Tab-separated table of C-alpha atoms and ligand atoms in Angstrom:
chain	number	residue	atom	x	y	z
F	1187	MET	CA	69.548	-33.323	-22.742
F	1188	ASN	CA	67.700	-31.983	-25.468
F	1189	GLU	CA	66.284	-35.300	-26.864
F	1190	LYS	CA	65.098	-35.690	-23.102
F	1191	LYS	CA	63.658	-32.463	-23.172
F	1192	GLU	CA	61.317	-32.947	-25.787
F	1193	GLN	CA	60.559	-36.536	-24.759
F	1194	LEU	CA	59.137	-35.439	-21.654
F	1195	LYS	CA	57.556	-32.475	-23.344
F	1196	LYS	CA	55.513	-34.826	-25.811
F	1197	GLU	CA	54.774	-36.711	-22.844
F	1198	LEU	CA	53.413	-34.183	-20.598
F	1199	LYS	CA	51.507	-33.018	-24.219
F	1200	GLU	CA	49.749	-36.728	-24.573
F	1201	ALA	CA	49.236	-36.707	-20.627
F	1202	ILE	CA	46.663	-33.608	-21.187
F	1203	ALA	CA	45.470	-33.661	-24.422
F	1204	ASN	CA	42.265	-35.366	-23.564
F	1205	ILE	CA	41.877	-33.843	-20.117
F	1206	THR	CA	38.738	-32.302	-19.447
F	1207	GLU	CA	38.769	-31.556	-15.944
F	1208	ILE	CA	40.748	-28.510	-13.697
F	1209	ASN	CA	41.236	-31.560	-11.073
F	1210	ALA	CA	42.890	-33.533	-13.375
F	1211	LEU	CA	44.982	-31.257	-14.852
F	1212	ASN	CA	46.374	-30.077	-11.747
F	1213	GLU	CA	47.453	-34.028	-11.073
F	1214	VAL	CA	49.597	-33.740	-14.061
F	1215	LYS	CA	51.336	-30.853	-13.008
F	1216	VAL	CA	51.880	-32.463	-10.196
F	1217	GLU	CA	53.147	-35.445	-11.956
F	1218	TYR	CA	55.571	-33.222	-13.853
F	1219	LEU	CA	56.531	-30.223	-12.217
F	1220	GLY	CA	55.601	-30.709	-8.398
F	1221	LYS	CA	58.466	-31.130	-5.950
F	1222	LYS	CA	58.677	-34.645	-6.835
F	1223	GLY	CA	58.143	-34.112	-10.198
F	1224	LYS	CA	59.229	-35.396	-13.287
F	1225	ILE	CA	61.058	-32.681	-14.596
F	1226	THR	CA	61.574	-31.033	-10.913
F	1227	GLU	CA	63.470	-33.883	-10.279
F	1228	LEU	CA	65.979	-33.668	-13.165
F	1229	SER	CA	67.916	-30.695	-11.191
F	1230	ASN	CA	69.183	-33.438	-9.041
F	1231	THR	CA	71.476	-34.597	-11.450
F	1232	LEU	CA	73.036	-31.368	-11.977
F	1233	ARG	CA	75.358	-31.793	-8.854
F	1234	GLU	CA	77.429	-34.292	-10.715
F	1235	MET	CA	78.135	-31.905	-13.715
F	1236	SER	CA	80.414	-29.615	-14.971
F	1237	ILE	CA	80.335	-26.274	-14.849
F	1238	GLU	CA	79.871	-26.141	-18.645
F	1239	GLU	CA	77.447	-28.824	-18.553
F	1240	LYS	CA	75.430	-27.264	-15.952
F	1241	LYS	CA	75.367	-24.096	-18.156
F	1242	GLU	CA	73.470	-25.805	-20.882
F	1243	PHE	CA	71.924	-28.405	-18.946
F	1244	GLY	CA	70.170	-25.765	-16.749
F	1245	LYS	CA	69.434	-23.418	-19.670
F	1246	LEU	CA	67.644	-26.250	-21.187
F	1247	LEU	CA	65.535	-27.590	-17.939
F	1248	ASN	CA	64.402	-23.957	-17.964
F	1249	GLU	CA	63.149	-23.917	-21.078
F	1250	LEU	CA	61.326	-26.904	-20.525
F	1251	LYS	CA	59.843	-26.238	-17.386
F	1252	GLU	CA	58.887	-22.674	-18.756
F	1253	GLU	CA	57.256	-23.983	-21.931
F	1254	SER	CA	55.393	-27.124	-19.664
F	1255	THR	CA	53.935	-24.514	-17.605
F	1256	THR	CA	52.780	-22.983	-20.632
F	1257	LEU	CA	51.501	-26.000	-22.355
F	1258	ILE	CA	49.668	-26.647	-19.174
F	1259	GLU	CA	47.933	-23.065	-18.345
F	1260	GLU	CA	46.280	-23.007	-21.888
F	1261	LYS	CA	45.122	-26.370	-21.618
F	1262	ARG	CA	43.650	-24.816	-18.410
F	1263	LYS	CA	42.282	-21.556	-19.964
F	1264	GLN	CA	40.284	-24.074	-23.131
F	1265	ILE	CA	38.895	-26.092	-20.160
F	1266	GLU	CA	37.773	-23.153	-18.313
F	1267	GLU	CA	36.120	-21.546	-21.627
F	1268	LYS	CA	34.403	-24.496	-22.405
F	1269	ILE	CA	32.994	-24.958	-19.046
F	1270	LEU	CA	32.003	-21.252	-19.017
F	1271	ASN	CA	30.062	-21.920	-22.549
F	1272	LYS	CA	28.660	-25.123	-21.300
F	1273	LYS	CA	27.378	-22.701	-18.318
F	1274	LEU	CA	26.331	-19.563	-20.842
F	1275	GLU	CA	24.539	-22.591	-23.270
F	1276	SER	CA	22.276	-23.700	-19.933
F	1277	GLU	CA	21.195	-21.001	-18.477
F	1278	LYS	CA	20.279	-19.147	-21.902
F	1279	ILE	CA	17.272	-16.771	-21.165
F	1280	ASP	CA	14.648	-16.460	-24.095
F	1281	ILE	CA	13.627	-12.712	-23.534
F	1282	SER	CA	10.948	-12.972	-26.245
F	1283	LEU	CA	8.625	-16.021	-24.361
F	1284	PRO	CA	5.605	-14.101	-23.226
F	1285	ALA	CA	5.358	-13.275	-19.450
F	1286	VAL	CA	4.017	-14.137	-16.642
F	1287	THR	CA	1.590	-12.235	-15.442
F	1288	ILE	CA	1.008	-11.220	-11.762
F	1289	PRO	CA	-2.161	-10.638	-10.481
F	1290	VAL	CA	-2.349	-7.409	-8.911
F	1291	GLY	CA	-4.413	-6.593	-5.982
F	1292	SER	CA	-6.452	-2.953	-5.246
F	1293	PRO	CA	-7.695	-1.398	-2.647
F	1294	ASN	CA	-11.657	-2.122	-1.425
F	1295	ILE	CA	-14.082	0.172	-3.342
F	1296	LEU	CA	-14.976	1.980	-0.188
F	1297	GLU	CA	-11.008	2.648	0.952
F	1298	ARG	CA	-11.203	4.260	-2.287
F	1299	MET	CA	-13.859	6.321	-1.748
F	1300	ILE	CA	-13.061	7.609	1.187
F	1301	GLU	CA	-9.661	8.262	0.382
F	1302	GLU	CA	-11.561	10.705	-2.677
F	1303	VAL	CA	-13.528	12.835	0.165
F	1304	GLU	CA	-10.071	12.720	1.885
F	1305	GLU	CA	-8.058	14.380	-0.579
F	1306	VAL	CA	-11.453	16.713	-1.337
F	1307	PHE	CA	-11.283	17.821	2.141
F	1308	MET	CA	-7.234	17.762	2.579
F	1309	SER	CA	-6.750	20.219	-0.340
F	1310	MET	CA	-9.453	22.714	1.264
F	1311	GLY	CA	-7.073	22.407	4.216
F	1312	TYR	CA	-8.543	19.868	6.192
F	1313	ASP	CA	-7.415	17.575	9.202
F	1314	VAL	CA	-8.364	14.399	8.693
F	1315	VAL	CA	-8.235	12.659	12.516
F	1316	ASP	CA	-8.702	10.055	13.861
F	1317	GLY	CA	-10.798	8.656	17.341
F	1318	PRO	CA	-11.640	5.167	19.100
F	1319	GLU	CA	-14.401	3.294	18.322
F	1320	ILE	CA	-15.322	1.855	21.579
F	1321	GLU	CA	-16.388	5.089	23.163
F	1322	GLU	CA	-17.773	6.496	26.562
F	1323	ASP	CA	-21.170	7.484	26.535
F	1324	LYS	CA	-20.225	11.364	27.321
F	1325	TYR	CA	-18.313	12.109	23.818
F	1326	ASN	CA	-21.032	9.737	21.909
F	1327	PHE	CA	-23.968	11.820	23.662
F	1328	GLU	CA	-23.661	13.979	26.554
F	1329	LEU	CA	-21.499	16.371	25.433
F	1330	LEU	CA	-23.324	16.471	21.931
F	1331	ASN	CA	-26.206	17.834	23.721
F	1332	ILE	CA	-27.724	14.609	23.673
F	1333	PRO	CA	-28.303	13.677	27.605
F	1334	LYS	CA	-29.120	10.457	28.915
F	1335	GLY	CA	-32.895	9.477	28.296
F	1336	HIS	CA	-33.169	11.674	25.521
F	1337	PRO	CA	-35.554	10.642	22.759
F	1338	ALA	CA	-33.021	11.345	20.146
F	1339	ARG	CA	-30.618	8.512	21.244
F	1340	ASP	CA	-33.365	6.357	19.781
F	1341	ALA	CA	-32.530	6.831	16.728
F	1342	GLN	CA	-29.111	4.800	17.151
F	1343	ASP	CA	-29.501	1.605	17.804
F	1344	THR	CA	-26.623	1.457	20.131
F	1345	PHE	CA	-24.482	-1.541	21.152
F	1346	TYR	CA	-23.385	-0.630	25.037
F	1347	ILE	CA	-20.900	-2.443	26.007
F	1348	LYS	CA	-21.709	-0.960	29.750
F	1349	GLU	CA	-24.937	0.536	30.260
F	1350	GLU	CA	-24.978	4.327	29.715
F	1351	GLU	CA	-21.368	4.307	30.142
F	1352	ILE	CA	-19.053	2.210	27.578
F	1353	LEU	CA	-20.551	2.275	24.010
F	1354	LEU	CA	-19.248	1.382	20.318
F	1355	ARG	CA	-19.380	4.479	18.511
F	1356	SER	CA	-22.981	5.031	17.071
F	1357	GLN	CA	-21.735	7.946	14.942
F	1358	THR	CA	-17.914	9.987	14.327
F	1359	SER	CA	-19.253	12.884	15.832
F	1360	PRO	CA	-17.603	11.966	19.134
F	1361	VAL	CA	-14.359	12.506	17.441
F	1362	GLN	CA	-15.731	16.118	16.950
F	1363	VAL	CA	-15.489	16.488	20.702
F	1364	ARG	CA	-12.663	15.482	21.126
F	1365	THR	CA	-10.974	17.638	18.515
F	1366	MET	CA	-12.539	20.876	19.911
F	1367	LEU	CA	-11.628	19.526	23.730
F	1368	SER	CA	-7.910	19.226	22.724
F	1369	LYS	CA	-7.933	22.492	21.391
F	1370	LYS	CA	-9.522	23.976	24.424
F	1371	GLY	CA	-11.463	26.504	22.428
F	1372	GLU	CA	-8.803	28.737	21.480
F	1373	GLU	CA	-7.986	27.816	17.779
F	1374	ALA	CA	-9.921	27.056	15.146
F	1375	VAL	CA	-10.831	23.836	13.832
F	1376	ARG	CA	-11.267	22.231	10.516
F	1377	MET	CA	-11.448	18.436	10.562
F	1378	ILE	CA	-12.632	14.888	8.931
F	1379	CYS	CA	-12.569	11.886	10.205
F	1380	PRO	CA	-14.059	8.997	8.427
F	1381	GLY	CA	-14.604	5.986	10.457
F	1382	LYS	CA	-16.087	2.720	11.300
F	1383	THR	CA	-19.403	3.291	13.275
F	1384	TYR	CA	-21.722	0.884	14.970
F	1385	ARG	CA	-25.399	0.422	15.531
F	1386	ARG	CA	-28.102	-2.808	15.618
F	1387	ASP	CA	-29.950	-1.768	12.478
F	1388	ASP	CA	-29.667	-4.449	9.996
F	1389	ASP	CA	-33.149	-5.244	9.026
F	1390	ASP	CA	-32.594	-4.507	4.896
F	1391	ALA	CA	-29.985	-4.614	2.475
F	1392	THR	CA	-28.823	-0.958	2.702
F	1393	HIS	CA	-28.092	-1.343	6.758
F	1394	SER	CA	-25.468	-2.923	8.558
F	1395	HIS	CA	-24.773	-3.389	11.774
F	1396	GLN	CA	-21.053	-1.463	11.010
F	1397	PHE	CA	-20.503	0.993	8.716
F	1398	MET	CA	-18.310	3.729	7.428
F	1399	GLN	CA	-19.515	7.645	8.017
F	1400	ILE	CA	-17.440	10.127	7.507
F	1401	GLU	CA	-17.587	13.235	9.897
F	1402	GLY	CA	-16.600	17.135	8.968
F	1403	LEU	CA	-16.440	20.298	11.416
F	1404	LEU	CA	-15.153	23.489	10.679
F	1405	VAL	CA	-15.318	26.158	13.437
F	1406	ASP	CA	-13.987	29.623	13.317
F	1407	LYS	CA	-15.179	33.451	14.097
F	1408	GLU	CA	-18.227	34.981	11.569
F	1409	ILE	CA	-18.920	31.105	9.927
F	1410	SER	CA	-22.594	31.258	8.871
F	1411	LEU	CA	-24.989	28.652	7.257
F	1412	SER	CA	-23.599	29.899	3.673
F	1413	ASP	CA	-19.995	28.912	4.465
F	1414	LEU	CA	-21.454	25.333	4.841
F	1415	LYS	CA	-23.684	25.897	1.619
F	1416	GLY	CA	-20.521	26.706	0.127
F	1417	THR	CA	-18.217	23.891	1.278
F	1418	PHE	CA	-20.582	21.592	0.174
F	1419	ASP	CA	-21.541	22.859	-3.294
F	1420	ILE	CA	-17.924	22.545	-4.087
F	1421	ILE	CA	-17.757	18.963	-2.468
F	1422	ALA	CA	-20.671	17.804	-4.519
F	1423	LYS	CA	-19.009	18.959	-7.461
F	1424	LYS	CA	-15.812	17.398	-6.973
F	1425	LEU	CA	-16.941	13.741	-6.049
F	1426	PHE	CA	-20.427	13.726	-8.653
F	1427	GLY	CA	-19.229	16.077	-11.375
F	1428	GLU	CA	-19.367	19.768	-11.901
F	1429	ASP	CA	-22.769	19.776	-13.216
F	1430	CYS	CA	-23.940	18.425	-9.820
F	1431	LYS	CA	-26.564	20.631	-8.251
F	1432	THR	CA	-26.986	21.254	-4.578
F	1433	ARG	CA	-30.196	21.873	-1.982
F	1434	PHE	CA	-30.498	21.869	2.052
F	1435	ARG	CA	-33.943	20.524	3.389
F	1436	PRO	CA	-34.738	21.216	6.746
F	1437	SER	CA	-33.311	18.662	9.502
F	1438	TYR	CA	-33.200	17.966	12.961
F	1439	TYR	CA	-29.936	16.922	15.229
F	1440	GLN	CA	-29.343	17.858	18.823
F	1441	PHE	CA	-25.930	18.802	17.955
F	1442	THR	CA	-26.748	21.354	15.095
F	1443	GLU	CA	-28.560	24.298	14.913
F	1444	PRO	CA	-30.205	24.432	12.442
F	1445	SER	CA	-30.283	21.287	11.044
F	1446	VAL	CA	-30.564	20.508	7.662
F	1447	GLU	CA	-29.883	17.122	5.291
F	1448	THR	CA	-28.083	18.108	2.391
F	1449	ASP	CA	-29.429	16.757	-1.564
F	1450	VAL	CA	-27.160	16.499	-5.154
F	1451	SER	CA	-29.112	16.562	-7.965
F	1452	CYS	CA	-29.291	12.545	-9.390
F	1453	PHE	CA	-26.017	12.173	-11.456
F	1454	LYS	CA	-27.839	9.448	-13.517
F	1455	CYS	CA	-31.039	10.829	-15.109
F	1456	LYS	CA	-29.806	14.485	-13.802
F	1457	GLY	CA	-32.729	15.640	-12.241
F	1458	GLU	CA	-35.968	14.566	-14.265
F	1459	GLY	CA	-36.742	11.539	-12.096
F	1460	CYS	CA	-35.586	7.698	-12.296
F	1461	SER	CA	-35.617	4.578	-9.564
F	1462	LEU	CA	-32.036	5.965	-8.149
F	1463	CYS	CA	-33.832	9.119	-6.914
F	1464	LYS	CA	-37.000	7.477	-6.112
F	1465	ASN	CA	-38.177	10.141	-8.922
F	1466	THR	CA	-37.482	12.731	-7.053
F	1467	GLY	CA	-34.481	14.247	-9.074
F	1468	TRP	CA	-32.402	14.375	-5.936
F	1469	ILE	CA	-30.254	12.344	-3.239
F	1470	THR	CA	-29.705	12.996	0.304
F	1471	VAL	CA	-25.766	12.287	0.896
F	1472	SER	CA	-25.126	13.936	4.215
F	1473	GLY	CA	-26.809	15.165	7.646
F	1474	ALA	CA	-25.240	18.623	8.587
F	1475	GLY	CA	-25.918	21.801	10.007
F	1476	MET	CA	-24.559	24.831	12.330
F	1477	VAL	CA	-23.100	23.560	15.421
F	1478	HIS	CA	-25.428	24.148	18.384
F	1479	PRO	CA	-24.101	26.933	21.170
F	1480	ASN	CA	-24.283	24.416	23.633
F	1481	VAL	CA	-22.369	22.028	21.698
F	1482	LEU	CA	-19.457	24.492	21.379
F	1483	ARG	CA	-19.458	25.466	25.285
F	1484	ASN	CA	-19.473	21.937	26.680
F	1485	CYS	CA	-16.311	21.654	24.423
F	1486	GLY	CA	-14.821	24.657	25.480
F	1487	TYR	CA	-15.256	27.154	22.672
F	1488	ASP	CA	-17.430	30.469	23.274
F	1489	PRO	CA	-20.725	30.888	21.197
F	1490	THR	CA	-20.804	34.648	21.430
F	1491	ILE	CA	-17.519	34.153	19.712
F	1492	TRP	CA	-16.775	31.432	17.539
F	1493	THR	CA	-19.106	29.817	15.445
F	1494	GLY	CA	-19.192	26.387	13.011
F	1495	PHE	CA	-20.621	23.985	10.954
F	1496	ALA	CA	-20.597	19.997	11.114
F	1497	PHE	CA	-21.652	17.249	8.519
F	1498	GLY	CA	-21.457	13.433	8.527
F	1499	PHE	CA	-21.790	11.283	5.637
F	1500	GLY	CA	-22.495	7.509	5.288
F	1501	ALA	CA	-19.342	6.433	3.279
F	1502	GLU	CA	-21.290	2.869	2.016
F	1503	ARG	CA	-23.982	5.545	1.020
F	1504	LEU	CA	-21.726	7.457	-1.336
F	1505	ALA	CA	-20.316	4.830	-3.030
F	1506	MET	CA	-23.149	2.978	-3.312
F	1507	LEU	CA	-24.361	5.609	-4.919
F	1508	LYS	CA	-21.008	6.954	-7.190
F	1509	TYR	CA	-20.895	2.900	-8.047
F	1510	GLY	CA	-24.216	1.998	-8.591
F	1511	ILE	CA	-23.991	-1.203	-6.063
F	1512	GLN	CA	-27.397	-2.118	-4.439
F	1513	ASP	CA	-26.333	-4.216	-1.084
F	1514	VAL	CA	-24.195	-2.832	1.223
F	1515	ARG	CA	-23.149	-6.596	2.185
F	1516	THR	CA	-20.707	-6.132	-0.882
F	1517	PHE	CA	-18.187	-4.051	0.744
F	1518	TYR	CA	-17.466	-6.125	3.428
F	1519	ASN	CA	-17.099	-9.870	1.335
F	1520	THR	CA	-13.955	-11.139	-0.442
F	1521	ASP	CA	-15.210	-12.093	-3.608
F	1522	LEU	CA	-12.231	-10.725	-5.500
F	1523	ARG	CA	-14.432	-11.152	-8.762
F	1524	GLU	CA	-16.881	-8.481	-7.098
F	1525	LEU	CA	-13.821	-6.386	-6.222
F	1526	LYS	CA	-12.545	-6.850	-10.070
F	1527	ALA	CA	-15.696	-5.855	-11.128
F	1528	PHE	CA	-15.325	-2.379	-8.850
F	1529	ASP	CA	-12.548	-1.770	-10.422
F	1530	ARG	CA	-13.806	-1.321	-13.720
F	1531	LYS	CA	-16.725	0.263	-12.151
F	1532	GLU	CA	-13.888	3.019	-11.141
F	1533	MET	CA	-12.424	3.198	-14.739
F	1534	GLU	CA	-15.613	3.433	-16.373
F	1535	SER	CA	-16.186	6.252	-14.278
F	1536	ASN	CA	-12.736	7.920	-14.784
F	1537	ASP	CA	-13.734	7.925	-18.387
A	2235	LIG	N1	-23.683	11.972	13.185
A	2235	LIG	C1	-25.322	11.895	12.383
A	2235	LIG	C2	-25.580	10.424	12.242
A	2235	LIG	O1	-25.124	9.863	11.987
A	2235	LIG	C3	-24.921	12.415	10.778
A	2235	LIG	C4	-24.899	14.094	11.069
A	2235	LIG	C5	-25.543	14.833	11.247
A	2235	LIG	C6	-23.095	14.706	11.769
A	2235	LIG	C7	-24.897	16.219	11.108
A	2235	LIG	C8	-22.654	15.635	11.763
A	2235	LIG	C9	-24.079	16.759	11.356
A	2235	LIG	O2	-21.888	16.116	12.287
A	2235	LIG	O3	-23.818	18.033	11.502
A	2235	LIG	O4	-26.872	10.768	11.645
C-alpha cells in the first residue's frame, strides 16, 4: 500500500501541476477524491482484508486522503491568488493623473441679485411672499386706488387676457393687496415680493415685455416717511457699499401719498458725474411712498390706526447698475459665455 500511496500522490501532483483554472482543479479532485475517485475506491479493497491489514491499510488510506486534499487545496489557493493579482493589476488606478474637470453651472445673475435683496430684507424681519402672475383687475389696479378708466393706468401698458377683468400683472403691487387682505387689518405687515411682471413696452434695449420687480410693504402703527428713508438707506448701503448716499425726489403713484423716487449716489463716479448717472451723480433705483389711506382702507386696515410704506425695485435695473449690463435682454438669453462673464463680474465686485 505504501508504494501505491506514493504512486497515487505522484500522479496527483503531476495532474495538478499545470492547472491554472479552478474548474479543472475541481475535475481532478473528483477524479481522485470523488465518490468513484481513484483514492476513494481503494477503500473497497478493505473488505477482503484481515483486521491487522485493515488497520495498516486504513491508516495509510486516511493519510493519502488528507495529503491529497491538502495538495489540492494548496493549489486552489495559488490559483485564486493569481487570479486576484491579475485583477488588481488590470484595475490599477493612477492617482497622479490629472482629474477630469466637470463644468459647474451657476445661478443666473438676475436670480442672484434677487437673492441678495431677499437676504438683506429677511435679515430685517421681512417675509418673502409670492403671488399670481395672472391677476384680477381689482388686485392689480382697483384696490390700489386706480379705478377703471383712471389715466394712471396708461402708464402701465397692460396685457389684458379678459378685458378689464383678467390681466398679466403689470406690477408686483397686487401682492401687497393680497397680503394685507389675508391679515384682515389685524396684524402688522412686513413683506417683500419678488416676481415677474408684464408690460407691452419693449421699444428699447432697457425695456422688455417681461421684467422682475421686487415689491416691499411695511404696515404698522406710527410708521412715518423717515422710517422709509432709514430703511432705504440701510438697503442701499448693503447693496451698493457703505459709502452709498441716498435721496428722495417727489413723485406720483396712485397707491402712495406722498410718493417718491429713491436715488442712490452713483457708485461708479461717486457722485462726480459720469455716463452711468448721466452726469447727475445720482441713479434712481425704486419708486416708493407712504401707503395711501384709500389702499389701507380697501385692504381692511383702519388708516387712523395703521400707517405704512411701500416700494418697488426693478430687479433687472438693480443688476444692470451693479454689474454694468447694457442690454436688458442679456438676462434672458442662454449664452453660456455671457453667463460666465457675469460670474467673473460678480467675483470682481466681491473683491
Ligand atoms: N408699482 C410701481 C411701478 O410698477 C412701483 C412702485 C412704486 C411700487 C411705489 C410701490 C410703490 O409699492 O410704493 O411703477
